[in-house]
Amino acid sequence: MLITVRLWILLSALLVASGWILSALHQLNPPGYGAVFCVAAIAVIYWQKKTGWRPRNPAAQMTRKFLKRFKHPAPLLFFCLLVLSFIGGSLYAPNNGDTEAYRTPRVLHWLYAQHWHWIHTLDPRLNIAACGFEWLAAPLILLAHNDRLLFLINIISYSMLPGLIYSVFTRLGVSARAAWWWMWILPSGWCFALQAGSVVNDSFATIYALASVDLALRAKEKNSIGDFWLSMLAGALVTGAKQCDIPLILLWLIAAWPAFSLPKKRPLCTTAVVGFSLLVSVLPITVFNFQHSGNWMGFGANQSVGQLITPFWGIVGNTFCLSAENLMPPIFPWAAHWNALMDRFVTTPFGHHFASFEHFGQLSFRAHSIGEGNAGIGLGICTLMVVSIFTAWRYSKNHAAPIIANGSQQRLLRIVPWALLFVFMAKVGTYENARQLAPYYAFFLPFFLARPGNTFTVRHRWWQRLGLLIMIFTAALLVFSRSRPLFPAQTILDGLHASHPDSRSISRLEFAFTATLKAKQLSGLIAKDLPPDEKLIGYATLNGSAEQDLWFPFGRRAVQRVTYDDTPEKLKAGGIHYVVVDSDILDPFGKTIGQWMAEYQGVMVDKLNCLSQPDLPPYYIYLVRLQP
């Protein structure tokens, strides 16, 4: 497994670095990537001949070991989670809101221009967000001319979680028995399992975070400078995944500190690895954010939503928000009432302290259920952790347990993640941010699991059955996922709706399972109404939920964002004859589509009603032809 992790780190670093390098050369295209992979293949062949490396175990022996491992129920259940996630990712096109709004569209803008650039848009997220996931996605989009392969990034990362969890936990003082059980149970956390078959980019960085600590500790144990370099790359990749993951680099520094004498043996190579690490880190996007907005995060003075003003109230508020999100049951039909209560609370004198949060305390308002876009570690893992802590404490109190000898480094690596949690809570106030903590969760557990009582706790049959039950429940969530249901949801709900047309509960269920499919109708609308020779269309929007479908199949047409500064003359001079207008650009100013068309001298060709949930106002997308 560790060989796979090393290869994944090297491949990830190669793709992220080549994205920036090819952008600098204006060669972000198939020939550019072809040249990169040719150079990489030559380097691998040269390294293999020089070192004479061969796999330790033949394929047949590895297969037998693999099959033997999955005779146990816990590994078998993890394998089921992996298979279910793969099936869901294969059957369904990506349908995550943030990914469709700005992550995939920004890649399409870069590929069309053949380089990274600051995109002309009203949505700052297209420009300021870290690019780690996007640089992994770019060659997949070029290869498939669509986004159907992007889930592979998450499913590959998810498959490596158990081995890394076991390795890190045992190195941080957790007993081998306890670590073995948790290496299978922890990946059943909802943020990991639900994102495995999706394109959400929160949990994939967990592999980099765990590998950075594991390889740094191995570097000292084995006196291996190669592991030290790989740990440095993994730490850099963590920061390049998301800005909120930057604090995790401190764990790498603590783990790598005793091995800092190793780089002195190869100073030139170490300098090259440091430069490469900076390239794949958050540094490039930070420099561009400073250049274009004067702020390392890229937010201007009027774009501070989710950026907490007071750290103290951020910690207090997030203690409540993160607890609510992680303890939310899989289905919560009272979300609308809860959210209304939170809205009223923020208007009170005490609640005003949390006004800088983005939708303080609110839970998923779209489908009243858990999904990859709002899931934290989950109610099951939280429950099992509380039970384990209490049981281990009782056992240690009533029995003389052996004391596990640990050094100061291990103690720091168990304590510091909790300090980083406070840093996260002090700074991050975005909506549904429990999922953004995904790379942190694994590091919170060793603080409790390293206590001797856990060795005896995991031996109890009732505890093991509870852990397996939690994994089975997560598998059920994957089967009944509203984004990728693995049962004939549409057929069943159509029948129920026909039998009970006035049922509000059935209407909510139907919305939950079909809203993303209805939104996909836009691509059919565009294909039907746009002349085939239209190679460039405009898109007037704030949040851009429909742009992704306007590009595909990639290479057929391009999309240009339309902002308030774009006049009709400017659009026509740029060759834009059709504009897709999103109602989210009209509503904040009280404009109607008729007023917009009068201002831009356009006529409506068609319109689409998207996401018409009973609790939300209608949401429209219009196709407008500009008059010559």
C-alpha positions in Angstrom: 0.0 0.0 0.0 2.8 2.4 0.8 4.2 2.0 -2.7 0.8 3.1 -4.1 0.8 6.1 -1.8 4.3 7.1 -2.9 3.3 6.8 -6.6 0.1 8.8 -6.0 2.1 11.6 -4.3 4.6 11.7 -7.2 1.8 11.7 -9.8 -0.1 14.4 -8.0 3.0 16.6 -7.7 3.7 16.0 -11.4 0.2 17.0 -12.5 0.1 20.1 -10.3 3.5 21.3 -11.3 3.0 20.6 -15.0 -0.3 22.6 -14.8 1.6 25.7 -13.7 4.6 25.1 -16.0 2.5 24.5 -19.1 0.4 27.6 -18.2 3.6 29.7 -18.1 4.4 28.3 -21.6 0.8 28.7 -22.9 0.8 25.0 -23.7 -2.0 23.7 -21.5 -3.2 21.3 -24.2 -2.8 17.7 -25.2 0.6 18.1 -26.8 1.9 19.9 -23.7 0.7 17.1 -21.4 2.0 14.5 -23.9 5.5 16.0 -23.6 5.2 16.0 -19.8 4.3 12.3 -19.6 7.0 11.4 -22.1 9.6 13.1 -19.9 8.2 11.5 -16.8 8.3 8.0 -18.4 11.9 8.5 -19.4 12.8 9.6 -15.9 11.0 6.5 -14.4 12.9 4.1 -16.8 16.2 5.8 -16.0 15.6 5.6 -12.3 14.5 1.9 -12.5 17.6 0.9 -14.4 19.8 2.8 -12.1 18.4 1.4 -8.9 17.3 -2.0 -10.2 14.1 -1.8 -8.2 11.6 -4.6 -8.4 8.4 -5.3 -6.5 9.1 -7.3 -3.4 6.1 -9.6 -3.8 5.0 -11.2 -7.0 1.5 -10.5 -8.3 0.2 -13.9 -7.3 1.4 -13.5 -3.7 -0.1 -10.0 -3.5 -3.5 -11.3 -4.8 -3.6 -14.1 -2.2 -2.8 -11.6 0.5 -5.5 -9.3 -0.7 -8.1 -12.0 -0.8 -7.1 -13.3 2.6 -7.5 -9.9 4.2 -11.1 -9.5 3.0 -12.2 -12.6 4.7 -12.6 -10.5 7.9 -15.9 -8.5 8.1 -14.4 -5.1 8.6 -12.1 -5.1 5.6 -14.9 -6.7 3.5 -17.3 -3.9 4.5 -14.7 -1.3 3.5 -14.3 -3.0 0.2 -18.1 -2.9 -0.2 -18.0 0.9 0.5 -15.3 1.2 -2.1 -17.2 -0.7 -4.7 -20.5 1.1 -4.0 -18.7 4.5 -4.4 -17.1 3.4 -7.6 -20.4 2.2 -9.1 -22.1 5.5 -8.1 -19.3 7.6 -9.6 -19.4 5.5 -12.8 -23.2 5.7 -13.3 -23.8 9.3 -12.6 -22.4 12.5 -14.0 -20.9 14.8 -11.3 -23.6 17.0 -9.8 -22.0 18.9 -6.9 -23.0 22.6 -6.7 -19.6 24.1 -5.9 -17.8 22.0 -8.5 -20.4 22.9 -11.2 -20.4 26.6 -10.2 -16.6 27.3 -10.3 -14.2 24.4 -10.0 -14.8 22.6 -13.3 -15.6 25.8 -15.1 -12.3 27.4 -14.1 -10.5 24.4 -15.6 -12.4 24.8 -18.8 -11.6 28.5 -19.0 -7.9 27.6 -18.6 -7.9 24.8 -21.1 -9.6 27.0 -23.7 -7.1 29.7 -23.2 -4.3 27.1 -22.9 -3.0 28.7 -19.7 -4.1 29.8 -16.2 -5.5 33.3 -16.2 -7.5 35.6 -14.0 -11.1 35.0 -15.3 -13.4 37.8 -16.1 -16.3 37.1 -13.7 -18.4 38.4 -10.8 -17.7 35.2 -8.8 -14.3 35.5 -7.2 -14.2 31.8 -6.4 -13.2 31.0 -10.1 -9.9 32.8 -9.4 -8.9 32.8 -5.8 -9.5 29.2 -4.7 -6.5 26.8 -4.4 -6.0 24.7 -7.6 -4.8 21.3 -6.3 -7.9 19.3 -7.4 -8.3 21.3 -10.6 -4.7 20.5 -11.8 -5.5 16.8 -11.3 -8.7 17.2 -13.2 -7.4 19.1 -16.2 -5.8 16.1 -18.1 -8.8 13.9 -17.3 -11.1 16.5 -19.0 -8.7 16.7 -22.0 -8.7 13.0 -22.3 -12.5 12.4 -22.0 -13.8 15.8 -23.3 -16.2 15.7 -20.3 -16.1 15.5 -16.5 -17.2 11.8 -16.1 -13.7 10.6 -15.0 -13.1 13.2 -12.3 -14.5 11.0 -9.5 -11.4 8.8 -10.0 -9.3 11.4 -8.1 -11.5 10.8 -5.0 -11.9 7.0 -5.3 -8.2 6.5 -5.7 -7.5 8.6 -2.6 -10.2 6.8 -0.6 -8.8 3.4 -1.4 -5.5 4.3 0.3 -7.0 5.6 3.5 -7.0 2.4 5.7 -3.3 1.6 5.2 -2.2 5.2 6.0 -4.5 5.5 9.0 -3.0 2.3 10.5 0.6 3.4 9.8 0.1 6.9 11.3 -2.0 5.7 14.3 0.6 3.1 15.3 3.4 5.6 15.0 1.5 8.0 17.3 1.1 5.5 20.1 -2.2 3.7 19.2 -2.0 0.0 19.8 -1.9 -2.2 16.7 -5.2 -3.9 17.6 -7.0 -0.6 18.1 -5.4 0.9 15.0 -6.5 -2.2 12.9 -10.1 -1.7 13.8 -10.1 2.0 13.3 -8.3 1.8 10.0 -11.5 0.2 8.6 -14.1 2.0 10.6 -12.8 5.6 10.2 -13.1 5.6 6.4 -16.8 4.9 6.8 -17.1 8.5 8.2 -19.7 10.2 6.0 -17.4 12.9 4.6 -15.0 10.2 3.4 -17.4 7.6 2.0 -19.9 10.0 0.4 -17.2 12.0 -1.3 -15.4 8.9 -2.6 -17.6 8.6 -5.7 -18.1 12.4 -6.1 -16.1 15.4 -7.3 -16.1 17.2 -3.9 -12.6 18.3 -3.1 -12.5 18.2 0.7 -11.5 14.7 1.7 -9.0 13.8 -1.1 -6.3 15.9 0.7 -6.5 13.5 3.7 -4.1 11.2 1.9 -1.5 13.9 1.5 -1.9 15.0 5.2 -1.5 11.5 6.5 1.3 10.7 4.1 3.3 13.8 5.0 3.4 12.8 8.7 3.9 9.1 8.0 6.7 9.5 5.6 8.4 12.1 7.7 8.4 9.7 10.7 9.7 6.9 8.5 12.5 9.1 7.2 13.9 9.4 10.7 13.4 5.7 11.5 15.0 4.4 8.3 17.4 7.3 7.7 15.8 7.7 4.3 16.2 11.0 2.5 13.8 9.8 -0.2 11.0 9.5 2.3 11.9 12.9 3.6 11.5 14.4 0.1 8.3 12.7 -0.5 6.9 13.9 2.9 7.8 17.4 1.9 5.9 17.0 -1.4 2.9 15.6 0.4 2.9 18.5 2.9 3.0 21.0 0.0 0.2 19.2 -1.8 -2.0 19.6 1.4 -1.6 23.3 1.3 -2.3 23.4 -2.4 -5.6 21.5 -2.0 -7.5 24.2 0.0 -6.4 27.3 1.9 -8.2 26.0 5.0 -5.8 23.0 5.0 -2.7 25.2 5.3 -2.4 24.8 9.1 -1.8 21.0 8.6 1.7 21.8 7.4 2.6 22.3 11.1 2.1 18.5 11.6 4.6 17.9 8.9 7.1 20.2 10.5 6.7 18.4 13.9 7.1 15.0 12.3 10.0 16.0 10.0 12.0 18.1 12.5 14.1 15.2 13.8 15.0 14.3 10.2 16.1 17.8 9.1 19.7 16.7 9.1 19.1 14.3 6.2 18.8 17.0 3.5 22.3 18.1 4.2 23.6 14.9 2.5 22.2 15.9 -0.9 21.9 19.7 -0.9 21.4 20.2 -4.6 18.6 17.6 -4.9 17.0 19.0 -1.7 17.0 22.5 -3.2 15.3 21.1 -6.3 12.7 19.3 -4.2 12.1 22.5 -2.2 11.5 24.4 -5.4 9.2 21.7 -6.7 7.3 21.6 -3.4 6.7 25.4 -3.5 5.4 25.1 -7.0 2.8 22.5 -6.0 1.9 24.3 -2.8 -0.5 27.2 -2.2 2.2 29.7 -3.0 1.4 30.3 -6.7 -2.3 31.1 -6.2 -1.4 33.2 -3.2 1.0 35.3 -5.3 -1.7 35.8 -7.9 -4.3 36.7 -5.3 -2.0 39.4 -4.0 -1.3 40.6 -7.5 -4.9 40.9 -8.5 -6.7 41.7 -5.2 -4.0 42.8 -2.7 -5.1 40.0 -0.3 -3.5 36.5 0.1 -7.0 35.0 0.1 -8.1 37.0 -2.8 -11.2 38.6 -1.1 -11.8 42.3 -1.4 -13.3 44.4 1.3 -16.9 43.7 0.1 -16.4 40.0 -0.3 -15.9 39.0 3.4 -18.6 36.4 3.7 -17.3 33.5 5.8 -14.2 35.4 6.8 -14.6 35.7 10.6 -13.8 39.1 12.1 -13.4 38.1 15.8 -11.5 34.9 16.5 -13.1 34.4 19.9 -16.7 34.5 18.5 -15.5 32.4 15.6 -14.4 29.6 18.0 -17.7 30.0 20.0 -19.8 29.9 16.9 -18.0 27.1 15.2 -18.2 25.0 18.4 -21.9 25.1 17.9 -22.0 24.9 14.1 -19.5 22.0 13.7 -21.3 20.0 16.5 -24.6 20.5 14.8 -23.3 19.5 11.4 -21.5 16.4 12.6 -24.4 15.3 14.8 -27.1 15.9 12.2 -29.1 12.7 11.5 -29.1 11.3 7.9 -32.6 12.7 7.4 -33.7 15.9 9.1 -37.1 17.0 7.8 -37.2 20.0 10.3 -34.2 21.7 8.6 -36.4 24.6 7.3 -37.7 25.3 10.9 -34.2 25.0 12.3 -32.8 27.4 9.7 -35.5 29.9 10.3 -34.7 29.8 14.0 -31.0 30.4 13.2 -32.0 33.4 11.0 -33.9 34.9 13.9 -31.1 34.2 16.3 -28.5 36.1 14.3 -30.7 39.2 14.5 -30.7 39.2 18.4 -28.0 41.2 20.3 -26.1 38.1 21.3 -26.5 36.4 17.8 -25.1 39.5 16.1 -21.7 38.3 17.2 -22.0 35.6 14.6 -23.3 37.8 11.7 -20.0 37.3 9.8 -20.7 33.6 9.4 -22.1 32.5 6.1 -25.6 31.2 7.1 -24.7 30.7 10.8 -25.9 27.4 12.3 -27.9 26.4 9.2 -28.2 22.8 8.1 -28.7 21.5 4.6 -31.7 23.5 3.3 -32.0 21.9 -0.2 -32.8 18.2 0.6 -33.0 18.0 4.4 -30.6 15.2 4.4 -26.9 14.2 4.5 -24.9 14.4 1.2 -21.4 14.8 0.1 -21.8 18.5 0.1 -22.7 18.9 3.8 -21.5 15.8 5.6 -18.9 15.9 8.4 -17.3 12.8 10.0 -20.9 11.8 10.8 -23.1 10.8 13.7 -21.9 7.2 13.6 -18.2 7.8 14.1 -18.9 10.5 16.7 -21.1 8.1 18.7 -18.5 5.3 18.5 -15.7 7.7 19.5 -17.7 8.8 22.6 -18.4 5.2 23.5 -14.8 4.2 23.1 -13.5 7.1 25.2 -15.9 6.3 28.1 -15.3 2.5 27.9 -11.5 3.0 27.8 -11.6 5.4 30.7 -13.7 2.9 32.8 -11.4 0.0 32.0 -8.3 2.0 32.8 -9.9 3.1 36.1 -10.7 -0.5 37.2 -7.6 -2.3 35.8 -3.9 -1.7 35.8 -3.1 -1.0 32.2 0.5 -0.9 30.9 1.9 2.5 30.3 2.8 3.2 26.6 6.1 5.0 26.4 6.0 7.9 23.9 8.3 10.7 23.1 7.6 14.4 23.0 7.2 14.2 19.3 4.4 11.7 19.5 2.7 13.7 22.2 2.9 16.9 20.2 1.4 15.1 17.1 -1.5 14.0 19.2 -2.1 17.4 20.9 -1.4 19.9 18.1 -4.3 18.8 15.8 -6.7 20.0 18.5 -4.9 23.4 18.6 -5.2 23.5 14.8 -8.9 22.9 15.2 -9.1 26.2 17.2 -7.2 28.0 14.4 -9.7 26.6 11.9 -12.7 27.6 14.0 -11.3 31.1 14.6 -10.9 31.8 10.9 -13.4 29.8 8.9 -17.1 30.7 9.0 -18.3 29.3 5.6 -21.6 27.4 5.2 -21.5 23.7 6.1 -17.8 23.8 6.9 -17.8 20.4 8.7 -16.9 18.8 5.4 -13.9 21.2 5.0 -12.5 19.6 8.2 -12.2 16.3 6.4 -8.3 16.2 6.3 -8.2 17.0 10.0 -10.5 14.4 11.5 -8.1 11.5 11.4 -5.5 13.4 13.5 -8.0 14.1 16.3 -8.5 10.5 17.2 -4.9 9.4 18.4 -5.2 11.8 21.4 -7.9 9.4 22.8 -7.0 6.1 21.2 -3.4 6.1 22.4 -4.6 5.5 25.9 -4.1 1.8 27.0 -7.8 1.1 27.7 -8.6 1.2 24.0 -6.6 -2.0 23.4 -9.1 -3.8 25.6 -12.1 -1.9 24.4 -11.8 -3.1 20.8 -11.7 -6.7 22.0 -15.3 -6.6 23.1 -17.7 -8.2 20.7 -20.4 -5.6 21.3 -17.9 -2.8 20.4 -16.9 -4.7 17.2 -20.5 -5.2 16.3 -21.3 -1.5 16.8 -18.4 -0.5 14.6 -19.5 -3.0 11.9 -23.1 -1.7 12.2 -21.8 1.9 11.6 -20.1 0.7 8.4 -23.2 -1.1 7.2 -25.3 2.1 7.8 -22.8 4.1 5.8 -23.2 1.5 3.0 -26.9 2.1 3.1 -26.3 5.9 2.8 -24.4 5.2 -0.4 -27.2 3.1 -1.8 -29.8 5.7 -1.0 -27.6 8.8 -1.8 -29.7 11.6 -3.3 -26.9 12.4 -5.7 -26.1 8.9 -6.9 -28.9 6.5 -5.8 -28.1 2.8 -6.5 -31.8 1.9 -6.7 -34.5 2.8 -9.2 -35.4 6.0 -7.3 -37.1 7.8 -10.2 -39.4 4.9 -11.0 -40.4 4.3 -7.4 -41.0 8.0 -6.7 -43.0 8.5 -9.9 -45.3 5.7 -8.7 -45.6 7.1 -5.2 -46.3 10.6 -6.6 -49.0 9.2 -8.9 -50.7 7.5 -6.0 -50.4 10.4 -3.6 -50.2 13.6 -5.7 -50.8 15.9 -2.7 -48.3 14.4 -0.4 -45.7 17.0 0.7 -43.3 14.4 2.0 -43.2 12.6 -1.3 -42.7 15.9 -3.1 -39.7 16.6 -1.0 -38.3 13.1 -1.6 -38.9 13.5 -5.4 -37.0 16.9 -5.3 -34.1 15.4 -3.3 -33.5 12.7 -5.9 -34.3 14.6 -9.1 -33.3 18.2 -8.6 -29.8 17.6 -9.9 -31.1 15.7 -12.9 -33.6 18.5 -13.7 -30.8 21.1 -13.6 -29.0 19.0 -16.3 -31.8 19.8 -18.7 -29.9 23.0 -19.6 -27.5 21.1 -21.8 -30.4 19.8 -23.8 -31.9 23.2 -24.1 -28.7 24.7 -25.4 -28.2 21.9 -27.9 -31.7 22.4 -29.2 -31.8 26.1 -29.5 -28.2 27.2 -30.3 -27.1 27.2 -33.9 -24.3 24.7 -34.4 -21.8 27.3 -35.6 -22.0 29.4 -32.4 -18.6 28.8 -30.9 -18.8 31.5 -28.1 -21.7 32.3 -25.8 -22.1 34.6 -22.9 -23.2 33.7 -19.4 -24.6 36.4 -17.1 -24.5 35.0 -13.5 -23.3 35.6 -10.0 -22.8 32.0 -8.8 -22.6 30.1 -12.1 -24.5 26.9 -11.3 -25.2 26.2 -15.0 -21.9 27.1 -16.7 -20.4 23.6 -16.7 -23.1 22.2 -19.0 -22.6 25.0 -21.5 -19.0 23.9 -22.3 -19.6 20.2 -22.9 -18.6 18.4 -25.0 -15.4 20.3 -24.3 -13.9 21.8 -27.4 -17.2 22.4 -29.1 -17.9 25.9 -27.8 -16.5 28.4 -25.2 -18.3 30.4 -22.5 -17.5 33.9 -21.5 -18.8 35.4 -18.2 -20.9 38.5 -18.6 -20.5 41.1 -15.8 -22.1 44.5 -15.1 -19.4 46.3 -17.0 -20.1 44.4 -20.2 -22.1 46.6 -22.6 -24.2 45.1 -25.5 -21.7 46.7 -27.9 -18.8 45.0 -26.2 -20.4 41.6 -26.3 -21.3 41.9 -30.0 -17.8 43.1 -30.8 -16.5 40.0 -29.1 -18.5 37.7 -31.2 -21.2 36.9 -28.6 -24.7 36.6 -30.1 -26.4 34.5 -27.4 -26.3 34.9 -23.7 -27.5 32.5 -21.0 -29.0 34.6 -18.2 -29.1 33.2 -14.6 -31.9 34.7 -12.4 -29.4 35.0 -9.6 -27.9 38.1 -11.4 -31.4 39.7 -11.6 -32.9 39.0 -8.2 -30.5 41.1 -6.0 -31.3 44.2 -7.9 -35.0 43.5 -8.3 -34.6 43.3 -12.1 -36.8 41.3 -14.4 -35.6 39.4 -17.4 -37.6 41.8 -19.5 -35.6 44.7 -18.2 -32.3 42.9 -18.8 -33.3 42.1 -22.4 -34.3 45.7 -23.0 -30.9 46.9 -21.6 -29.0 44.4 -23.8 -31.2 44.6 -26.8 -32.1 40.9 -26.7 -35.1 38.6 -27.3 -35.8 35.4 -25.3 -35.3 32.1 -27.1 -36.2 29.8 -24.2 -36.2 29.5 -20.4 -35.8 26.7 -17.9 -37.2 26.4 -14.4 -34.6 24.7 -12.2 -34.6 23.5 -8.6 -38.3 24.4 -7.9 -38.3 23.3 -4.3 -41.4 24.1 -2.3 -39.3 26.0 0.3 -37.4 28.1 -2.2 -38.5 30.6 -4.8 -38.4 29.6 -8.5 -35.0 29.7 -10.1 -34.9 30.4 -13.8 -32.3 30.2 -16.6 -33.0 32.1 -19.8 -31.5 31.8 -23.2 -31.4 35.2 -24.9 -30.4 36.2 -28.4 -28.8 39.6 -28.9 -30.3 41.6 -31.7 -27.8 42.7 -34.4 
